[in-house]
Tab-separated table of C-alpha atoms and ligand atoms in Angstrom:
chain	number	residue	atom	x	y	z
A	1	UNK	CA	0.000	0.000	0.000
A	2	UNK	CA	2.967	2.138	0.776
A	3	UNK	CA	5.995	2.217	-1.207
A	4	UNK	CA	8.945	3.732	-1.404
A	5	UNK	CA	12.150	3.576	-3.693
A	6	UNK	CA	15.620	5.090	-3.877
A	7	UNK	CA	14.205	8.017	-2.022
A	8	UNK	CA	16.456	11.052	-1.437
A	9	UNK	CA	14.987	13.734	0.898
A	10	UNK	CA	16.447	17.040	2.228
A	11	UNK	CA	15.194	20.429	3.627
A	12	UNK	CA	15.770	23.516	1.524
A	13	UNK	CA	16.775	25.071	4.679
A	14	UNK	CA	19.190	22.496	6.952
A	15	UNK	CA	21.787	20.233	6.967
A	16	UNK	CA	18.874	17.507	7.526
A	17	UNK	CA	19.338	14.492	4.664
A	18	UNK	CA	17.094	11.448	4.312
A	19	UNK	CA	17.981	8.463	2.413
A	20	UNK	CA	15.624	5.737	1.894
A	21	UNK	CA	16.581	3.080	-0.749
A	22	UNK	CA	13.483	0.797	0.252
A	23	UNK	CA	10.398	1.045	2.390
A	24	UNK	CA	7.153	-1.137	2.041
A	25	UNK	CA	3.820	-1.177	3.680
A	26	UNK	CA	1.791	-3.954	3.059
A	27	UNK	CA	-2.158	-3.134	2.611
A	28	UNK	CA	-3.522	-3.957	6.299
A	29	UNK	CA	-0.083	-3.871	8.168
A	30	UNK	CA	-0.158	-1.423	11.042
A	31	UNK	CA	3.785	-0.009	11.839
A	32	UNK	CA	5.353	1.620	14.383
A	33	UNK	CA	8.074	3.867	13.451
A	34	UNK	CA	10.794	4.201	16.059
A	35	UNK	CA	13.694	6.647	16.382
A	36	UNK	CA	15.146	9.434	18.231
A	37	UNK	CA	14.329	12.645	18.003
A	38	UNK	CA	15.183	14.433	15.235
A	39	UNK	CA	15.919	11.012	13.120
A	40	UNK	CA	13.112	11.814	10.278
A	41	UNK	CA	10.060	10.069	11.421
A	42	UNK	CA	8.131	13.016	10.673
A	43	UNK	CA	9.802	14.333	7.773
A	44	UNK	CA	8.885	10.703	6.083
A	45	UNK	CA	4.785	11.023	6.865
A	46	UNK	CA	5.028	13.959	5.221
A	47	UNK	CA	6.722	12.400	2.403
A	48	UNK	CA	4.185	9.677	2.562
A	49	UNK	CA	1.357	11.948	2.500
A	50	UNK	CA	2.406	14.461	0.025
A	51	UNK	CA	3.379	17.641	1.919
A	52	UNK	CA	6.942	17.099	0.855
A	53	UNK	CA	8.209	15.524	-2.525
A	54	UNK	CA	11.681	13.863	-2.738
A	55	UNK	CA	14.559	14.943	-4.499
A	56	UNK	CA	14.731	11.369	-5.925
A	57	UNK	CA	13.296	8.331	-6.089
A	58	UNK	CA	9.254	7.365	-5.110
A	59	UNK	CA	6.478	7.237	-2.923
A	60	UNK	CA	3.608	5.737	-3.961
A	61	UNK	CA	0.196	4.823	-2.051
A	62	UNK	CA	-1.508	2.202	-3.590
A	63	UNK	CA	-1.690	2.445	-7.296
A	64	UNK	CA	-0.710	6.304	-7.175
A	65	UNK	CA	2.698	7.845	-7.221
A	66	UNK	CA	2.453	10.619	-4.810
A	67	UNK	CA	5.422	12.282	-5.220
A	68	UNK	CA	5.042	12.510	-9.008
A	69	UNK	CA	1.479	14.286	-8.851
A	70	UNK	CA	0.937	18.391	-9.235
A	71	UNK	CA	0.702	20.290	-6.288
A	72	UNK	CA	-3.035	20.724	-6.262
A	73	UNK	CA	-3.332	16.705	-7.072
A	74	UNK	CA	-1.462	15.842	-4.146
A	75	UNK	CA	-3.498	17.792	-1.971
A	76	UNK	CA	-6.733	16.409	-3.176
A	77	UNK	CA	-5.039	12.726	-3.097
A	78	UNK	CA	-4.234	13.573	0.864
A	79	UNK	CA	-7.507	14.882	1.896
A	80	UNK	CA	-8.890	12.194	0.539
A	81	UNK	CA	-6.954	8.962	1.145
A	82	UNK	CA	-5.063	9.747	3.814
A	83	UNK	CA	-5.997	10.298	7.647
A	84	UNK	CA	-3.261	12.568	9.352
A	85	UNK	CA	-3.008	13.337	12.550
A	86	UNK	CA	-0.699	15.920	12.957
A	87	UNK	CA	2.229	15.845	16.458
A	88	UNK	CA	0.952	19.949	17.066
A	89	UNK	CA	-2.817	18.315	15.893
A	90	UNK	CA	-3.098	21.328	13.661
A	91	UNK	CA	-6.599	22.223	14.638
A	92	UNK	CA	-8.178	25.071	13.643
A	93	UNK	CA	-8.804	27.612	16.699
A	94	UNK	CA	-11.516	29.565	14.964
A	95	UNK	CA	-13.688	26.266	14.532
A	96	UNK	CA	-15.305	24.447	16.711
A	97	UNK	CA	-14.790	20.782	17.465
A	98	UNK	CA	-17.505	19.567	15.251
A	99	UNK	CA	-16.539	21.993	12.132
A	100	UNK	CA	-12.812	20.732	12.466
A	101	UNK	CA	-13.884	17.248	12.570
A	102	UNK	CA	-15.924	18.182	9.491
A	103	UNK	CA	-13.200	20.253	7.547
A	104	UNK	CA	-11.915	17.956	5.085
A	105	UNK	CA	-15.412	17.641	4.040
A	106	UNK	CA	-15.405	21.946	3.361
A	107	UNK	CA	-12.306	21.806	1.339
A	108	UNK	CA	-12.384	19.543	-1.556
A	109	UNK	CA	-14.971	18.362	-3.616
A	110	UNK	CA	-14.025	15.011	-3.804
A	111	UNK	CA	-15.597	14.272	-0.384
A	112	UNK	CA	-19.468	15.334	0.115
A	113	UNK	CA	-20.841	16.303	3.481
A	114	UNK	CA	-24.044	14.838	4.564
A	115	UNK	CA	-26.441	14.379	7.363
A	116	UNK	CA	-24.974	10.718	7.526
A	117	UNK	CA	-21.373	11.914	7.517
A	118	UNK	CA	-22.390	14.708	10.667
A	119	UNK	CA	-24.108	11.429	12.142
A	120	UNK	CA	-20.794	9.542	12.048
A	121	UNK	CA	-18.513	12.311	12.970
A	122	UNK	CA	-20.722	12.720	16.353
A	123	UNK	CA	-20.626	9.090	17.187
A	124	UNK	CA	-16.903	8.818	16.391
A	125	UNK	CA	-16.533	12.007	18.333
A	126	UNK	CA	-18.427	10.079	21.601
A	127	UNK	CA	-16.254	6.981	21.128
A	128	UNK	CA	-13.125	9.306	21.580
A	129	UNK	CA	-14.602	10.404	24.601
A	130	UNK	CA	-15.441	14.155	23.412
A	131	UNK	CA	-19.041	13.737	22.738
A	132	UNK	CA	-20.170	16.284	24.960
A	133	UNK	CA	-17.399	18.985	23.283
A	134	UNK	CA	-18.449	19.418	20.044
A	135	UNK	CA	-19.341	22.953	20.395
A	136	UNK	CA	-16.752	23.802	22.249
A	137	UNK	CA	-13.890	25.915	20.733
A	138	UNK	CA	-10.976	23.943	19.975
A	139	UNK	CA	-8.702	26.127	21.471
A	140	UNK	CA	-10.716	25.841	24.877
A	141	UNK	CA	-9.846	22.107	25.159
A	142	UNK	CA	-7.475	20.606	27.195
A	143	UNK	CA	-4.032	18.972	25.282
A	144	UNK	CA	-5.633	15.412	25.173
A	145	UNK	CA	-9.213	16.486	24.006
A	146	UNK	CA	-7.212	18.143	21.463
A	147	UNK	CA	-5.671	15.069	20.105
A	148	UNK	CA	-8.859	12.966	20.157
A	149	UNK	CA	-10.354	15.721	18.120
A	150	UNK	CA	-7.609	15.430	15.679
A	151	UNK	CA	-7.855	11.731	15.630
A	152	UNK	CA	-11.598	12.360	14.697
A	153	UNK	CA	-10.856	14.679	12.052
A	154	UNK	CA	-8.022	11.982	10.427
A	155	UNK	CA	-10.581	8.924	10.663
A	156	UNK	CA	-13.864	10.399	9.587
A	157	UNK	CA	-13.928	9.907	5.595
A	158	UNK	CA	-12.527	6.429	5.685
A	159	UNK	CA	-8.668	7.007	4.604
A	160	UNK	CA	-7.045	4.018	2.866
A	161	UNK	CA	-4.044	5.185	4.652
A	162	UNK	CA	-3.784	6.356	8.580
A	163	UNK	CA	-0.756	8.653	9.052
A	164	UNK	CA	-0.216	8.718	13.312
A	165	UNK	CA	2.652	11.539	14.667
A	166	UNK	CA	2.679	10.778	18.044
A	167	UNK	CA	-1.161	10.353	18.409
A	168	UNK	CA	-0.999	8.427	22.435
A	169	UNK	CA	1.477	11.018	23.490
A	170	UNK	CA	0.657	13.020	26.566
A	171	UNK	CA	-2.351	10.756	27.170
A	172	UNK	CA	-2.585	9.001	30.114
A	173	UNK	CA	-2.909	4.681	30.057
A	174	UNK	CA	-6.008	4.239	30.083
A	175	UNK	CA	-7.330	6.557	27.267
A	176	UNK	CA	-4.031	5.380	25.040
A	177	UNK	CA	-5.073	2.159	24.894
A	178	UNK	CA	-8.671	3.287	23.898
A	179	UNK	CA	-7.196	5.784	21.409
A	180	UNK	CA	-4.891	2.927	19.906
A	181	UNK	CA	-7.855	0.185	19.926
A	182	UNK	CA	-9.893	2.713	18.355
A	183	UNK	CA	-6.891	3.786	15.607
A	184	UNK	CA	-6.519	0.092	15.079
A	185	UNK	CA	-10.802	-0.564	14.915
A	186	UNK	CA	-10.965	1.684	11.784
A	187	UNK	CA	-8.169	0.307	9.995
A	188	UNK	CA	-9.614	-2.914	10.499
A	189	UNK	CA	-12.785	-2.138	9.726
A	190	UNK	CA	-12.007	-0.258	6.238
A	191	UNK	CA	-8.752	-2.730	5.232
A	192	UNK	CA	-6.711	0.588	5.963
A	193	UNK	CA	-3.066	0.433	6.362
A	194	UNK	CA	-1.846	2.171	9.592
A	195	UNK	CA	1.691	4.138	10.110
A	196	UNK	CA	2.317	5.417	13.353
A	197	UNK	CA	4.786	7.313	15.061
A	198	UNK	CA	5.620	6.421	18.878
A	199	UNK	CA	7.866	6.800	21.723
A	200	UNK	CA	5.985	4.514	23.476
A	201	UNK	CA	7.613	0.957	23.588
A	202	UNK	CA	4.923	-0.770	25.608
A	203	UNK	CA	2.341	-0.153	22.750
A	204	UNK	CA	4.705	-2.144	20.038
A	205	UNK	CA	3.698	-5.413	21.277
A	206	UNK	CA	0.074	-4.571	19.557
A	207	UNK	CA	1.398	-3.290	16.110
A	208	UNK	CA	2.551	-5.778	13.064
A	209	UNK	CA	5.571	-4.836	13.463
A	210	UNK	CA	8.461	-1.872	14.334
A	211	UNK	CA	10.237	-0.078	12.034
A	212	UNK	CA	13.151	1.308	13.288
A	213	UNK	CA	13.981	4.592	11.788
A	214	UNK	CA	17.746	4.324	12.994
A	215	UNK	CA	18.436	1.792	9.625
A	216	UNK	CA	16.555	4.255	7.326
A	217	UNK	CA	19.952	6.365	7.772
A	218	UNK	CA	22.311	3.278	7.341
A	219	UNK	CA	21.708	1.282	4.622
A	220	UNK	CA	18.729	-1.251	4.052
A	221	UNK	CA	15.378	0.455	5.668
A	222	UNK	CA	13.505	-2.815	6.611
A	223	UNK	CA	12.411	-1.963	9.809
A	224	UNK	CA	12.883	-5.182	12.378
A	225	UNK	CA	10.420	-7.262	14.259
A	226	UNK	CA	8.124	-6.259	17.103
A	227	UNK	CA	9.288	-8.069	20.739
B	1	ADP	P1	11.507	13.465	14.092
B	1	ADP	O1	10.067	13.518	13.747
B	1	ADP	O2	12.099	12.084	13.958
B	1	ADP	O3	11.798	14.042	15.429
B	1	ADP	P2	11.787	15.362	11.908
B	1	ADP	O4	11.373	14.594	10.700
B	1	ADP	O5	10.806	16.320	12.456
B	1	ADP	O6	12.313	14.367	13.035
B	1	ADP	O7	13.101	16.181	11.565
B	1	ADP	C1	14.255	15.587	11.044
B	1	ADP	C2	15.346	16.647	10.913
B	1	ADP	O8	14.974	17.600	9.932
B	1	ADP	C3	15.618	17.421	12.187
B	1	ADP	O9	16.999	17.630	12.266
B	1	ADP	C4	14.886	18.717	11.976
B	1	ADP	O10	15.520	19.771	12.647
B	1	ADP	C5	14.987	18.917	10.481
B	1	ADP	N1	13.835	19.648	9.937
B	1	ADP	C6	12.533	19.371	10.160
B	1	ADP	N2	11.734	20.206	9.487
B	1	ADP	C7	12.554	21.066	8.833
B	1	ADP	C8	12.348	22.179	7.941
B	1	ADP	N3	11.130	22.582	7.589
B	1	ADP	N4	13.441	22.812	7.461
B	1	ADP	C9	14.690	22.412	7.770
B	1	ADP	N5	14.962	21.365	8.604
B	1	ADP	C10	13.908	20.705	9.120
B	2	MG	MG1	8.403	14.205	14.831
């Protein structure tokens, strides 16, 4: 579902160089990616979803080669086919929780808002545990309502892809496991494929398997086994 070839990434700005001869996400698989701070993880969702093209080399997502679509293309392949949910959540503080759940819906065609999709988005929103927030601001809620509401937002059309930056941080044990059986619910449900970012090594145990992002810099980037 995800795959990537001879990639060669760096920043405009930065000494920051990515080199990725082969990466491969099987349709289904949910991954962890691993690795310090500051090793790429990041950089690479974006890469996966589109915000940032390689210097060389491919991504592709299913049948699609991301990285060799326009600019306006990409965007409308990322709003709707994949589900990101952002490390700063990137919710919008003039919206409420509701309309950001909503907004892919506002800003592409390609998706169509109905009275079934509200439907969903409010019973997805009380599964997260935020039922009772949806017309709250989204700047008045606390750091882990945020990232439920983000999580909401990234799962709500159905993505073929999940893209996860971090998405348990800062939440406390019992509520990460609920976020993570919840992440792992919809990808089941809609044969999604899920790649997600964590620090947390007690939650690897319940993904496919790790990939560590310490041998994308080496050589081969075949992430190893979970424990
Ligand atoms: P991680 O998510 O693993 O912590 P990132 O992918 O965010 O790492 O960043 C990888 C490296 O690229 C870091 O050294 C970071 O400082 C650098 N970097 C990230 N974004 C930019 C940018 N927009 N411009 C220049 N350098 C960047
Ligand atoms: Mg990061």
């Amino acid at each position: 579902m995800i795959e990537i070839n001879s990639l060669e990434f760096e920043y405009r700005a930065g000494e920051f160089h990515l080199t990725m001869p082969e990466f491969a996400v099987e349709k289904g698989e949910k991954v962890a990616v691993i690795g310090p701070s500051g090793s790429g993880k990041t950089t690479l969702l974006n890469l996966v979803a589109g915000i940032l093209t390689p210097r060389k080399g491919s991504v592709a997502v299913g049948n699609t080669v991301v990285s060799g679509l326009s600019d306006q293309a990409r965007r409308d392949f990322r709003i709707t086919n994949v589900g990101f949910v952002f490390q700063d959540f990137a919710l919008l503080d003039y919206l409420n929780v509701m309309d950001n759940i909503l907004h892919p819906y506002r800003i592409t065609g390609a998706l169509k808002l109905t009275g079934e999709i509200r439907e969903r988005a409010a019973m997805l929103a009380r599964e997260m545990g935020i039922g009772d927030k949806l017309r709250r601001q989204s700047t008045d809620l606390s750091h882990g309502e945020k990232q439920r509401a983000a999580i909401c937002r990234a799962l709500l059309p159905h993505p073929r892809v999940i893209l996860a930056d971090e998405a348990t941080g800062n939440l406390d044990p019992g509520n990460k496991i609920r976020i993570l059986e919840l992440l792992f619910e919809s990808v089941e449900k809609h044969d999604a494929t899920l790649l997600a970012v964590t620090h947390d090594h007690e939650l690897l145990p319940h993904f496919d398997r790790v990939a560590d992002f310490q041998a994308f810099q080496g050589q081969a980037a075949q992430g190893g086994q979970a424990p």
